[in-house]
Short mmCIF file of C-alpha atoms in Angstrom, two decimals:
data_model
loop_
_atom_site.label_atom_id
_atom_site.label_comp_id
_atom_site.label_asym_id
_atom_site.label_seq_id
_atom_site.Cartn_x
_atom_site.Cartn_y
_atom_site.Cartn_z
CA MET I 19 -107.30 87.35 -118.22
CA ALA I 20 -108.65 84.38 -116.31
CA ALA I 21 -105.13 82.90 -115.94
CA PHE I 22 -103.94 86.22 -114.58
CA GLU I 23 -106.71 86.41 -112.10
CA ILE I 24 -106.51 82.86 -110.89
CA ASP I 25 -102.70 83.08 -110.66
CA HIS I 26 -102.81 86.39 -108.75
CA ARG I 27 -105.45 85.34 -106.18
CA ALA I 28 -103.50 81.90 -105.57
CA ILE I 29 -101.25 84.17 -103.32
CA PRO I 30 -103.52 86.09 -100.96
CA PRO I 31 -102.24 89.62 -100.35
CA ALA I 32 -102.70 89.33 -96.62
CA LEU I 33 -99.92 86.65 -96.58
CA PRO I 34 -96.18 87.20 -97.22
CA PRO I 35 -95.60 86.83 -100.96
CA ALA I 36 -94.48 83.33 -101.93
CA ILE I 37 -93.12 84.23 -105.41
CA ILE I 38 -91.06 87.10 -106.80
CA ALA I 39 -90.82 87.32 -110.54
CA HIS I 40 -87.64 88.90 -111.72
CA THR I 41 -88.98 90.83 -114.77
CA ASP I 42 -89.16 94.54 -115.74
CA PRO I 43 -92.19 96.14 -113.82
CA ARG I 44 -93.26 97.53 -117.25
CA GLN I 45 -93.90 94.01 -118.44
CA LYS I 46 -96.30 93.15 -115.61
CA PHE I 47 -100.07 93.04 -115.27
CA ALA I 48 -101.00 93.64 -111.67
CA THR I 49 -98.28 91.55 -109.85
CA LYS I 50 -97.77 89.02 -112.63
CA PRO I 51 -95.54 89.01 -115.70
CA LEU I 52 -97.36 89.30 -119.01
CA VAL I 53 -95.75 86.03 -120.13
CA VAL I 54 -97.91 84.32 -117.50
CA GLY I 55 -101.05 84.59 -119.63
CA GLY I 56 -99.25 83.35 -122.75
CA LEU I 57 -97.85 80.33 -120.97
CA TRP I 58 -101.22 79.29 -119.49
CA PHE I 59 -102.94 79.71 -122.92
CA GLY I 60 -100.26 77.97 -124.95
CA MET I 61 -99.42 75.09 -122.59
CA GLY I 62 -102.96 74.78 -121.52
CA TYR I 63 -104.19 74.19 -125.11
CA CYS I 64 -101.31 71.65 -125.75
CA SER I 65 -102.18 69.86 -122.55
CA TRP I 66 -105.87 69.82 -123.67
CA VAL I 67 -104.97 68.16 -126.95
CA VAL I 68 -102.59 65.65 -125.24
CA ALA I 69 -105.24 64.68 -122.74
CA GLY I 70 -107.86 64.37 -125.60
CA ALA I 71 -105.62 61.98 -127.43
CA LEU I 72 -105.05 59.89 -124.32
CA LEU I 73 -108.71 59.54 -123.95
CA ASP I 74 -109.47 58.67 -127.55
CA HIS I 75 -110.28 62.16 -128.78
CA ALA I 76 -112.43 62.95 -125.87
CA ASP I 77 -112.24 66.68 -126.74
CA GLY I 78 -114.58 65.96 -129.64
CA ARG I 79 -116.93 63.84 -127.51
CA LEU I 80 -117.60 66.02 -124.41
CA ASN I 81 -121.36 65.43 -124.87
CA GLU I 82 -120.65 61.67 -124.10
CA LYS I 83 -121.07 60.40 -120.61
CA GLY I 84 -118.01 60.86 -118.21
CA ASN I 85 -115.76 62.81 -120.75
CA VAL I 86 -116.78 66.24 -119.41
CA ILE I 87 -115.12 65.16 -116.05
CA ALA I 88 -112.33 62.93 -117.17
CA LEU I 89 -110.77 65.27 -119.83
CA PRO I 90 -110.34 68.16 -117.51
CA LEU I 91 -108.79 65.90 -114.81
CA VAL I 92 -106.36 64.31 -117.21
CA ALA I 93 -105.47 67.65 -118.76
CA ALA I 94 -104.78 69.15 -115.34
CA PHE I 95 -102.34 66.17 -114.67
CA VAL I 96 -100.69 66.74 -118.01
CA MET I 97 -100.41 70.57 -117.31
CA THR I 98 -98.96 69.93 -113.77
CA GLN I 99 -96.28 67.55 -115.24
CA TRP I 100 -94.83 70.51 -117.13
CA ASP I 101 -94.67 72.54 -113.98
CA ILE I 102 -92.96 69.71 -112.07
CA VAL I 103 -90.40 69.65 -114.88
CA MET I 104 -89.67 73.22 -115.08
CA ASP I 105 -90.23 74.83 -111.62
CA ALA I 106 -87.14 73.68 -109.89
CA PRO I 107 -84.56 75.11 -112.25
CA SER I 108 -86.62 78.17 -112.81
CA ALA I 109 -86.79 78.95 -109.10
CA THR I 110 -83.12 78.26 -108.41
CA ILE I 111 -80.70 78.29 -111.35
CA SER I 112 -82.50 80.83 -113.63
CA GLY I 113 -83.99 82.80 -110.73
CA ALA I 114 -87.24 83.47 -112.74
CA TRP I 115 -88.95 83.47 -109.42
CA ILE I 116 -88.21 82.64 -105.74
CA TRP I 117 -89.91 80.72 -103.08
CA HIS I 118 -89.02 82.67 -99.92
CA LYS I 119 -89.43 79.57 -97.63
CA GLY I 120 -88.07 77.09 -100.07
CA GLY I 121 -89.23 73.56 -100.36
CA GLY I 122 -88.16 69.91 -100.55
CA PHE I 123 -88.14 69.57 -104.24
CA PHE I 124 -84.94 71.70 -105.02
CA GLY I 125 -86.48 74.75 -103.31
CA VAL I 126 -90.14 74.29 -104.45
CA PRO I 127 -92.85 73.41 -101.91
CA ILE I 128 -95.23 70.60 -102.74
CA SER I 129 -98.13 73.14 -102.18
CA ASN I 130 -97.15 74.73 -105.49
CA PHE I 131 -97.88 71.53 -107.41
CA PHE I 132 -101.21 71.09 -105.71
CA GLY I 133 -101.94 74.64 -106.67
CA TRP I 134 -100.93 74.17 -110.25
CA PHE I 135 -103.22 71.03 -110.47
CA SER I 136 -106.29 72.60 -108.83
CA THR I 137 -105.87 75.77 -110.83
CA SER I 138 -105.54 73.93 -114.17
CA TRP I 139 -108.42 71.46 -113.31
CA LEU I 140 -110.74 74.58 -112.56
CA PHE I 141 -109.70 76.26 -115.81
CA PHE I 142 -110.20 73.12 -117.88
CA GLN I 143 -113.43 72.11 -116.15
CA ALA I 144 -114.98 75.51 -116.81
CA TYR I 145 -113.95 75.13 -120.56
CA ALA I 146 -115.31 71.63 -120.84
CA LEU I 147 -118.75 72.62 -119.39
CA TYR I 148 -119.04 75.49 -121.69
CA LEU I 149 -117.84 73.50 -124.69
CA ARG I 150 -120.13 70.52 -124.09
CA GLY I 151 -123.13 72.57 -125.29
CA GLN I 152 -121.37 74.06 -128.25
CA GLU I 153 -121.95 71.63 -131.21
CA ARG I 154 -120.01 73.75 -133.55
CA GLY I 155 -117.06 73.67 -131.22
CA LEU I 156 -117.30 69.86 -130.94
CA ASP I 157 -117.56 69.53 -134.63
CA SER I 158 -114.48 71.54 -135.08
CA ALA I 159 -112.53 69.47 -132.53
CA ARG I 160 -113.61 66.32 -134.32
CA ALA I 161 -112.61 67.72 -137.70
CA GLN I 162 -108.95 68.50 -136.58
CA SER I 163 -106.37 66.81 -138.75
CA PRO I 164 -104.06 64.37 -137.23
CA GLU I 165 -101.13 66.47 -138.18
CA PHE I 166 -102.52 69.39 -136.27
CA ARG I 167 -102.91 67.41 -133.24
CA VAL I 168 -99.41 65.93 -133.58
CA ALA I 169 -98.19 69.55 -133.74
CA ALA I 170 -99.67 70.37 -130.49
CA VAL I 171 -98.26 67.22 -128.73
CA LEU I 172 -94.78 67.95 -130.02
CA LEU I 173 -95.04 71.63 -128.89
CA TYR I 174 -95.95 70.27 -125.53
CA LEU I 175 -92.96 67.83 -125.56
CA SER I 176 -90.50 70.45 -126.82
CA ALA I 177 -91.10 72.35 -123.58
CA GLY I 178 -89.61 69.48 -121.67
CA LEU I 179 -86.92 68.68 -124.14
CA THR I 180 -85.44 72.17 -123.63
CA HIS I 181 -83.98 70.93 -120.35
CA VAL I 182 -81.88 68.30 -122.01
CA THR I 183 -79.26 70.67 -123.47
CA PRO I 184 -78.41 72.50 -120.23
CA TRP I 185 -78.00 69.01 -118.60
CA LEU I 186 -75.69 67.92 -121.23
CA ILE I 187 -73.49 71.04 -121.67
CA GLY I 188 -74.41 73.24 -118.69
CA GLY I 189 -71.89 74.19 -116.05
CA GLY I 190 -71.81 72.82 -112.54
CA GLY I 191 -71.51 74.54 -109.23
CA ASP I 192 -74.04 75.52 -106.54
CA THR I 193 -77.19 77.55 -106.45
CA VAL I 194 -79.20 78.89 -103.51
CA ASP I 195 -83.01 78.87 -103.21
CA GLY I 196 -85.13 81.52 -101.42
CA SER I 197 -84.68 80.09 -97.99
CA GLY I 198 -80.95 80.08 -98.41
CA ARG I 199 -80.51 76.34 -98.82
CA VAL I 200 -77.75 75.32 -101.19
CA TRP I 201 -78.37 72.95 -104.01
CA ARG I 202 -75.90 71.40 -106.57
CA ILE I 203 -76.81 72.57 -110.08
CA ASP I 204 -75.81 69.22 -111.70
CA ASP I 205 -78.36 67.42 -109.35
CA ILE I 206 -81.13 69.73 -110.33
CA ARG I 207 -80.34 69.44 -113.93
CA GLU I 208 -80.29 65.70 -113.91
CA SER I 209 -83.31 65.32 -111.77
CA THR I 210 -85.22 67.63 -114.12
CA VAL I 211 -84.36 65.51 -117.11
CA ALA I 212 -85.26 62.24 -115.28
CA VAL I 213 -88.63 63.63 -114.24
CA MET I 214 -89.30 64.84 -117.80
CA LEU I 215 -88.51 61.41 -119.35
CA PHE I 216 -91.10 59.64 -117.22
CA THR I 217 -93.83 62.26 -117.26
CA MET I 218 -93.94 64.63 -120.27
CA LEU I 219 -92.10 62.26 -122.60
CA PHE I 220 -94.32 59.35 -121.60
CA SER I 221 -97.59 61.20 -121.92
CA SER I 222 -96.51 62.72 -125.23
CA THR I 223 -95.33 59.26 -126.58
CA LEU I 224 -98.67 57.74 -125.68
CA ALA I 225 -100.67 60.58 -127.08
CA LEU I 226 -98.87 60.24 -130.43
CA LEU I 227 -99.38 56.45 -130.38
CA ARG I 228 -103.19 57.02 -129.76
CA ILE I 229 -103.34 59.57 -132.64
CA GLY I 230 -101.46 57.38 -134.97
CA ARG I 231 -103.68 54.35 -134.17
CA GLU I 232 -106.87 56.41 -134.57
CA HIS I 233 -105.55 57.60 -138.07
CA ALA I 234 -104.44 54.20 -139.19
CA GLY I 235 -107.74 52.41 -138.57
CA PRO I 236 -108.11 48.67 -138.04
CA ALA I 237 -106.89 47.62 -141.48
CA ASN I 238 -103.15 47.18 -141.74
CA GLU I 239 -102.82 49.00 -138.47
CA SER I 240 -99.22 48.27 -137.67
CA SER I 241 -97.72 49.32 -141.00
CA ALA I 242 -100.01 52.42 -141.41
CA LEU I 243 -99.13 53.50 -137.67
CA CYS I 244 -95.47 53.13 -138.30
CA GLY I 245 -95.50 55.12 -141.50
CA PHE I 246 -97.65 57.86 -139.80
CA HIS I 247 -95.27 58.46 -137.13
CA LEU I 248 -92.30 58.34 -139.57
CA ARG I 249 -93.93 61.08 -141.59
CA ALA I 250 -94.60 63.16 -138.43
CA VAL I 251 -91.15 62.89 -137.27
CA ALA I 252 -89.67 63.67 -140.77
CA ALA I 253 -91.87 66.84 -140.87
CA PHE I 254 -90.79 67.98 -137.52
CA ALA I 255 -87.12 67.33 -138.26
CA ASP I 256 -87.49 69.37 -141.61
CA GLU I 257 -88.94 72.20 -139.74
CA PHE I 258 -86.15 72.20 -137.13
CA ARG I 259 -83.52 72.16 -139.90
CA ASP I 260 -85.11 75.04 -141.70
CA HIS I 261 -85.22 76.93 -138.25
CA ARG I 262 -81.54 76.27 -137.72
CA GLY I 263 -80.69 77.45 -141.19
CA SER I 264 -82.66 80.63 -140.86
CA SER I 265 -81.06 81.53 -137.53
CA ARG I 266 -77.51 81.25 -138.87
#
C-alpha cells in the first residue's frame, strides 16, 4: 500500500500525467497497475539484501552506529540501478508506459531516476528506523542462511539478465517515445545490456563475494570461498534446468 501511495503521489494530479500504464483498467489500484506493489516489494527486498551484503550484513546490525543511515542509502542506489536498466526499453519498445515529454535517456527523463532514488530511500529509511528497535527482527536477519541471501541476490540479478536474450535475438527497427522522437531498437537493447553489466551485475557479484567471504571465515578462505560459489551456481543451474524441463 505504501508503494502504491508514494508512486501515485509522485505525479501530482494538477500536472499533466507523465506516465500512462498500458494495462487493463480492472487490474489497477487507483491509477497504478497492481503489479507496481509486487515489484516494489519483491525488488525492494532483494535490493535490501544486496545492500546488506555490500555493507557486511548491515541489515542484521542496524543498531550499530551509522548502519541505519548507510543501509537505506545503498539499498536505494541498488534499487535505482534496476530502474535505469529496465525503464528505457519498457517506455519505448514494450510500451509498458509512456513519458509524454520524452527524455534524453532513450525517452526517459533524468527526473525519473531521481524520483526512483528518493522514493526508494524514503521507503528503506522508514523500514530501517522501525527495524532498528526490533531485536527479534535483527536476530532473524542475522540468522538468515547464506543460501537464502544468495537466492535473493540471484533474483535481483536475474531481473537484469532478462534483457540479454532480447539483445541477442531480438529484431531491429525503430521505436518512438512519448514525445515522438525516434530511437533505434538495437541501440536501446545494447545500451540496456551495457548499463546492466556495470551496475546490477557488478553489485550482485560484489554482494555474492561478500556473502561467500563471510561464510568461508578466515581459515582457508580462498578455497572455501570458491567452493561456496561453485555450490551456489550449481544449485541455481539445477533449478534452471528443472524449470526448463517442466515448461516443455
